[in-house]
Tab-separated table of C-alpha atoms and ligand atoms in Angstrom:
chain	number	residue	atom	x	y	z
A	26	MET	CA	8.279	11.262	10.796
A	27	LEU	CA	5.462	9.600	8.624
A	28	LYS	CA	6.967	8.155	5.508
A	29	LEU	CA	5.588	8.220	2.030
A	30	GLY	CA	5.395	4.938	-0.122
A	31	VAL	CA	4.238	5.880	-3.656
A	32	ASN	CA	2.197	3.465	-5.394
A	33	ILE	CA	3.341	3.304	-9.295
A	34	ASP	CA	0.723	1.042	-10.459
A	35	HIS	CA	-1.208	3.803	-12.322
A	36	VAL	CA	1.830	4.789	-14.378
A	37	ALA	CA	1.773	1.133	-15.568
A	38	THR	CA	-2.155	1.450	-16.076
A	39	VAL	CA	-1.393	4.316	-18.637
A	40	ARG	CA	1.088	2.418	-20.390
A	41	GLU	CA	-0.824	-0.752	-20.906
A	42	ALA	CA	-3.830	1.264	-22.285
A	43	ARG	CA	-1.706	1.799	-25.285
A	44	TYR	CA	1.156	-0.907	-25.254
A	45	ARG	CA	-0.430	-4.051	-23.683
A	46	GLY	CA	1.439	-7.104	-24.684
A	47	CYS	CA	4.446	-5.066	-26.182
A	48	GLY	CA	6.980	-5.605	-23.731
A	49	HIS	CA	7.780	-1.912	-23.851
A	50	GLY	CA	6.239	1.384	-23.835
A	51	GLU	CA	5.656	4.638	-22.011
A	52	PRO	CA	5.198	5.874	-19.223
A	53	ASP	CA	7.826	3.464	-17.724
A	54	PRO	CA	6.928	2.789	-13.894
A	55	VAL	CA	10.400	1.991	-13.169
A	56	GLU	CA	11.571	5.720	-14.399
A	57	ALA	CA	8.597	6.877	-12.344
A	58	ALA	CA	9.931	5.232	-9.273
A	59	ARG	CA	13.299	6.594	-9.816
A	60	LEU	CA	11.759	10.033	-10.058
A	61	CYS	CA	9.816	9.504	-6.856
A	62	GLU	CA	12.963	8.470	-4.898
A	63	GLN	CA	15.012	11.557	-5.942
A	64	ALA	CA	11.896	13.616	-4.838
A	65	GLY	CA	11.985	12.036	-1.504
A	66	ALA	CA	9.900	9.337	-1.341
A	67	HIS	CA	10.690	6.848	1.360
A	68	GLY	CA	9.569	3.821	-0.608
A	69	ILE	CA	7.977	2.313	-3.891
A	70	THR	CA	4.872	0.309	-3.830
A	71	ALA	CA	3.865	-1.971	-6.817
A	72	HIS	CA	1.183	-4.566	-7.115
A	73	LEU	CA	1.779	-7.555	-9.348
A	74	ARG	CA	-1.706	-8.698	-9.870
A	75	GLU	CA	-2.463	-12.202	-10.782
A	76	ASP	CA	-4.185	-10.886	-14.087
A	77	ARG	CA	-1.193	-8.681	-14.847
A	78	ARG	CA	-3.721	-5.764	-15.314
A	79	HIS	CA	-0.928	-2.985	-14.848
A	80	ILE	CA	2.407	-3.867	-13.422
A	81	GLN	CA	4.245	-6.616	-15.392
A	82	ASP	CA	6.734	-9.073	-14.205
A	83	ARG	CA	9.663	-7.166	-15.924
A	84	ASP	CA	8.597	-4.339	-13.922
A	85	VAL	CA	9.302	-5.754	-10.600
A	86	TRP	CA	12.545	-7.239	-11.508
A	87	LYS	CA	13.799	-4.064	-12.727
A	88	LEU	CA	12.246	-2.181	-9.830
A	89	ARG	CA	14.209	-4.579	-7.439
A	90	GLU	CA	17.485	-3.699	-9.287
A	91	ILE	CA	16.912	0.230	-9.055
A	92	VAL	CA	14.951	0.968	-5.851
A	93	THR	CA	17.179	2.368	-3.308
A	94	THR	CA	14.732	3.003	-0.678
A	95	ARG	CA	12.281	0.224	0.076
A	96	LEU	CA	10.437	-2.028	-2.540
A	97	ASN	CA	6.948	-3.029	-1.160
A	98	LEU	CA	5.360	-5.574	-3.437
A	99	GLU	CA	1.551	-5.883	-3.105
A	100	MET	CA	0.206	-9.388	-3.627
A	101	ALA	CA	-2.331	-11.859	-3.490
A	102	ASN	CA	-1.678	-14.861	-1.283
A	103	SER	CA	-1.488	-17.212	-4.356
A	104	PRO	CA	1.161	-19.642	-4.971
A	105	GLU	CA	2.686	-18.139	-8.189
A	106	ILE	CA	3.077	-14.649	-6.625
A	107	ILE	CA	4.483	-16.079	-3.509
A	108	GLY	CA	7.070	-17.968	-5.533
A	109	ILE	CA	7.727	-14.632	-7.551
A	110	ALA	CA	8.108	-12.848	-4.164
A	111	LEU	CA	10.534	-15.374	-2.420
A	112	ARG	CA	12.819	-15.011	-5.451
A	113	LEU	CA	12.573	-11.317	-6.061
A	114	LYS	CA	13.115	-10.298	-2.316
A	115	PRO	CA	11.470	-7.061	-2.203
A	116	ASP	CA	12.113	-5.457	1.418
A	117	ILE	CA	8.271	-5.777	2.347
A	118	VAL	CA	5.205	-7.720	1.077
A	119	CYS	CA	1.703	-6.294	1.559
A	120	ILE	CA	-0.724	-9.075	1.261
A	121	VAL	CA	-3.967	-7.876	-0.440
A	122	PRO	CA	-7.165	-9.607	-1.489
A	123	GLU	CA	-7.757	-10.083	-5.142
A	124	ARG	CA	-10.585	-12.530	-4.993
A	125	ARG	CA	-14.102	-11.999	-3.702
A	126	GLN	CA	-14.044	-14.711	-0.814
A	127	GLU	CA	-10.921	-13.220	0.457
A	128	ILE	CA	-12.265	-9.746	0.911
A	129	THR	CA	-14.186	-8.421	3.978
A	130	THR	CA	-17.336	-6.335	3.660
A	131	GLU	CA	-15.025	-3.174	3.899
A	132	GLY	CA	-12.762	-4.704	1.145
A	133	GLY	CA	-9.753	-5.313	3.232
A	134	LEU	CA	-8.104	-8.971	3.427
A	135	ASP	CA	-10.220	-11.346	5.610
A	136	VAL	CA	-7.331	-12.437	7.787
A	137	ALA	CA	-9.797	-13.945	10.245
A	138	GLY	CA	-11.075	-16.232	7.678
A	139	GLN	CA	-7.674	-17.393	6.511
A	140	ARG	CA	-5.400	-17.295	9.475
A	141	GLU	CA	-3.303	-20.216	8.849
A	142	ALA	CA	-2.969	-19.502	5.039
A	143	ILE	CA	-1.742	-16.070	6.021
A	144	ARG	CA	0.342	-17.296	8.972
A	145	GLU	CA	2.162	-19.898	6.594
A	146	THR	CA	2.898	-17.108	3.941
A	147	ARG	CA	3.960	-14.624	6.733
A	148	GLN	CA	6.333	-17.347	7.861
A	149	ARG	CA	7.947	-18.146	4.386
A	150	MET	CA	8.501	-14.553	3.762
A	151	ASN	CA	10.132	-13.761	7.067
A	152	GLU	CA	12.450	-16.804	6.585
A	153	ALA	CA	13.463	-15.249	3.213
A	154	GLY	CA	14.056	-12.078	4.897
A	155	ILE	CA	11.063	-10.183	3.844
A	156	GLU	CA	8.904	-8.126	6.102
A	157	VAL	CA	5.077	-8.705	5.877
A	158	SER	CA	2.129	-6.241	5.916
A	159	LEU	CA	-1.529	-7.035	5.729
A	160	PHE	CA	-4.203	-4.898	4.092
A	161	ILE	CA	-7.141	-4.800	6.325
A	162	ALA	CA	-10.064	-2.849	7.268
A	163	PRO	CA	-10.096	-0.874	10.291
A	164	ASP	CA	-11.975	-3.592	12.227
A	165	PRO	CA	-11.013	-4.896	15.584
A	166	VAL	CA	-11.441	-8.608	14.620
A	167	GLN	CA	-9.136	-8.279	11.684
A	168	VAL	CA	-6.592	-6.419	13.773
A	169	GLU	CA	-6.611	-9.170	16.124
A	170	ALA	CA	-6.461	-11.799	13.648
A	171	ALA	CA	-3.492	-10.052	12.017
A	172	ALA	CA	-1.714	-9.881	15.242
A	173	SER	CA	-2.166	-13.691	15.728
A	174	THR	CA	-0.222	-14.398	12.222
A	175	GLY	CA	2.834	-12.780	13.549
A	176	THR	CA	2.881	-10.258	10.827
A	177	GLN	CA	5.064	-7.122	11.314
A	178	PHE	CA	2.921	-4.488	9.758
A	179	ILE	CA	-0.731	-3.891	8.965
A	180	GLU	CA	-1.930	-1.558	6.287
A	181	LEU	CA	-5.234	-0.055	7.440
A	182	HIS	CA	-7.528	0.288	4.428
A	183	THR	CA	-8.476	3.968	4.334
A	184	GLY	CA	-10.932	3.382	1.269
A	185	ALA	CA	-14.165	3.945	3.534
A	186	PHE	CA	-12.815	6.969	4.951
A	187	ALA	CA	-11.921	8.277	1.575
A	188	GLU	CA	-15.429	7.531	0.426
A	189	ALA	CA	-17.047	9.237	3.456
A	190	TRP	CA	-14.800	12.099	3.489
A	191	PRO	CA	-17.042	14.689	1.675
A	192	ASP	CA	-19.473	14.187	4.587
A	193	PRO	CA	-18.153	15.404	7.923
A	194	ALA	CA	-20.408	13.490	10.069
A	195	ALA	CA	-19.492	9.990	8.089
A	196	ARG	CA	-16.072	11.330	7.987
A	197	ALA	CA	-15.825	11.471	11.697
A	198	VAL	CA	-16.996	8.001	12.145
A	199	GLU	CA	-14.217	6.642	9.680
A	200	VAL	CA	-11.498	8.613	11.195
A	201	GLU	CA	-12.714	7.215	14.817
A	202	ARG	CA	-12.451	3.703	13.437
A	203	LEU	CA	-9.115	4.204	12.160
A	204	ARG	CA	-8.005	5.810	15.282
A	205	GLN	CA	-9.226	2.771	17.441
A	206	ALA	CA	-7.855	0.252	14.973
A	207	ALA	CA	-4.375	1.763	15.045
A	208	GLU	CA	-4.449	2.060	18.721
A	209	LEU	CA	-5.287	-1.588	19.103
A	210	ALA	CA	-2.790	-2.731	16.545
A	211	HIS	CA	-0.048	-0.657	18.292
A	212	GLN	CA	-1.101	-2.140	21.607
A	213	ALA	CA	-0.691	-5.725	19.951
A	214	GLY	CA	2.903	-4.709	18.836
A	215	LEU	CA	2.077	-4.095	15.038
A	216	ARG	CA	3.491	-1.484	12.991
A	217	VAL	CA	0.651	0.532	11.333
A	218	ASN	CA	0.629	1.742	7.703
A	219	ALA	CA	-2.347	3.105	5.879
A	220	GLY	CA	-3.550	3.580	2.195
A	221	HIS	CA	-6.034	3.636	-0.425
A	222	GLY	CA	-7.778	6.947	-1.625
A	223	ILE	CA	-5.599	9.242	0.222
A	224	HIS	CA	-5.320	12.494	-1.423
A	225	TYR	CA	-3.987	16.128	-1.153
A	226	GLN	CA	-7.276	17.366	0.587
A	227	ASN	CA	-8.258	14.278	2.955
A	228	LEU	CA	-4.797	13.824	4.291
A	229	ARG	CA	-4.953	16.164	7.112
A	230	ASP	CA	-7.855	14.286	8.704
A	231	LEU	CA	-5.279	11.376	9.054
A	232	TYR	CA	-3.369	13.458	11.576
A	233	ARG	CA	-5.917	12.287	14.069
A	234	VAL	CA	-4.797	8.533	13.558
A	235	PRO	CA	-1.950	7.810	15.936
A	236	HIS	CA	1.071	5.495	15.245
A	237	LEU	CA	1.024	5.725	11.655
A	238	VAL	CA	4.322	4.718	9.970
A	239	GLU	CA	3.761	4.893	6.209
A	240	LEU	CA	1.117	6.143	3.900
A	241	ASN	CA	0.983	4.235	0.578
A	242	ILE	CA	-0.400	6.707	-2.172
A	243	GLY	CA	-1.066	6.265	-5.781
A	244	HIS	CA	-3.843	7.601	-7.582
A	245	SER	CA	-3.695	11.101	-6.278
A	246	ILE	CA	-0.016	11.622	-6.925
A	247	ILE	CA	-0.020	10.067	-10.203
A	248	SER	CA	-3.042	12.214	-11.184
A	249	ARG	CA	-1.370	15.287	-9.989
A	250	ALA	CA	1.882	14.485	-11.801
A	251	VAL	CA	0.033	14.924	-14.969
A	252	MET	CA	-0.385	18.474	-14.018
A	253	VAL	CA	2.860	19.546	-12.275
A	254	GLY	CA	5.110	16.734	-12.894
A	255	LEU	CA	5.987	13.545	-10.843
A	256	PRO	CA	8.621	15.338	-8.429
A	257	ALA	CA	6.568	18.242	-7.573
A	258	ALA	CA	3.492	15.873	-7.010
A	259	VAL	CA	5.524	13.827	-4.614
A	260	GLN	CA	7.127	16.930	-3.057
A	261	GLU	CA	3.698	18.493	-2.351
A	262	MET	CA	2.659	15.325	-0.686
A	263	LEU	CA	5.760	15.023	1.452
A	264	ALA	CA	5.111	18.624	2.645
A	265	LEU	CA	1.678	17.873	3.920
A	266	MET	CA	2.919	14.682	5.703
A	267	ARG	CA	5.572	16.826	7.584
A	268	ASP	CA	2.735	18.180	9.718
A	269	TYR	CA	1.801	14.855	11.038
A	270	PRO	CA	2.158	15.044	14.863
A	271	ALA	CA	5.212	13.441	16.170
A	272	GLY	CA	3.742	10.342	17.940
A	273	GLY	CA	0.718	10.792	15.799
A	274	GLY	CA	-3.215	11.124	16.800
A	275	ALA	CA	-3.389	14.787	17.511
A	276	ALA	CA	-7.059	15.768	18.264
B	67	LIG	N1	-2.628	0.281	-0.586
B	67	LIG	C1	-3.070	-0.591	-1.014
B	67	LIG	C2	-2.780	-2.075	-0.341
B	67	LIG	C3	-3.454	-0.582	-2.530
B	67	LIG	O1	-4.171	-1.798	-2.936
B	67	LIG	C4	-3.581	0.644	-2.995
B	67	LIG	C5	-4.258	0.657	-4.364
B	67	LIG	O2	-3.584	-0.037	-5.113
B	67	LIG	C6	-3.081	1.717	-2.403
B	67	LIG	C7	-2.399	1.405	-1.132
B	67	LIG	C8	-3.044	3.138	-3.124
B	67	LIG	O3	-4.446	3.414	-3.275
B	67	LIG	P1	-4.529	4.861	-4.162
B	67	LIG	O4	-4.033	4.412	-5.368
B	67	LIG	O5	-6.087	5.021	-4.086
B	67	LIG	O6	-3.849	5.866	-3.553
């Protein structure tokens, strides 16, 4: 069964728009996480950025207390955030690029350009009992590099797919890239997640990408929640995900 991790960063984005620096305020991403779990989400994702643009330190500590499914901390491979992650002990960290030089042309983490640094963080996390995922473009070079670091998961960056989606020809190209990357990663023994830009309309096209374990979805769910409420928005997404073919990758 394809799992849903809800990214709650945008709940914090709305709070920070009004209450930045106040140490409190609504809407509360922690309460949102609770509602997502109650609605059936399989995990909660939050990105503690170095610039603290949305999620704050107190959010991740409260999330660690209340999340009963899996807490996925998205993070840059930076000493400060690594230190926080090692103390926080999320179930999994997803290493994402925050600085320009860490980013491939498609926006994923340039693992091939920093294998040693990523491998070292992967090892420190694993020694602390934390699983590791790497957010990479569907690029064979990056998939191979990810496998060489010993990471447990990759998260395929679906941003290019989401951008191409309105154009059927461009969409087909991006789905094929995702399909091949997922296949390659699976053959290399990696577990495969996907995320960025996935919404209620484009999700079905990902049925053709095999071996997917979990989708991390934020913006579309939080946006839909404004209209129908968070539990309904989560349940609607889960209902669409139920049709992902067992084993994945139906033509
Ligand atoms: N996965 C990763 C690694 C991300 O950085 C993001 C965006 O914060 C997402 C998934 C979710 O993307 P979206 O908000 O577009 O669903």
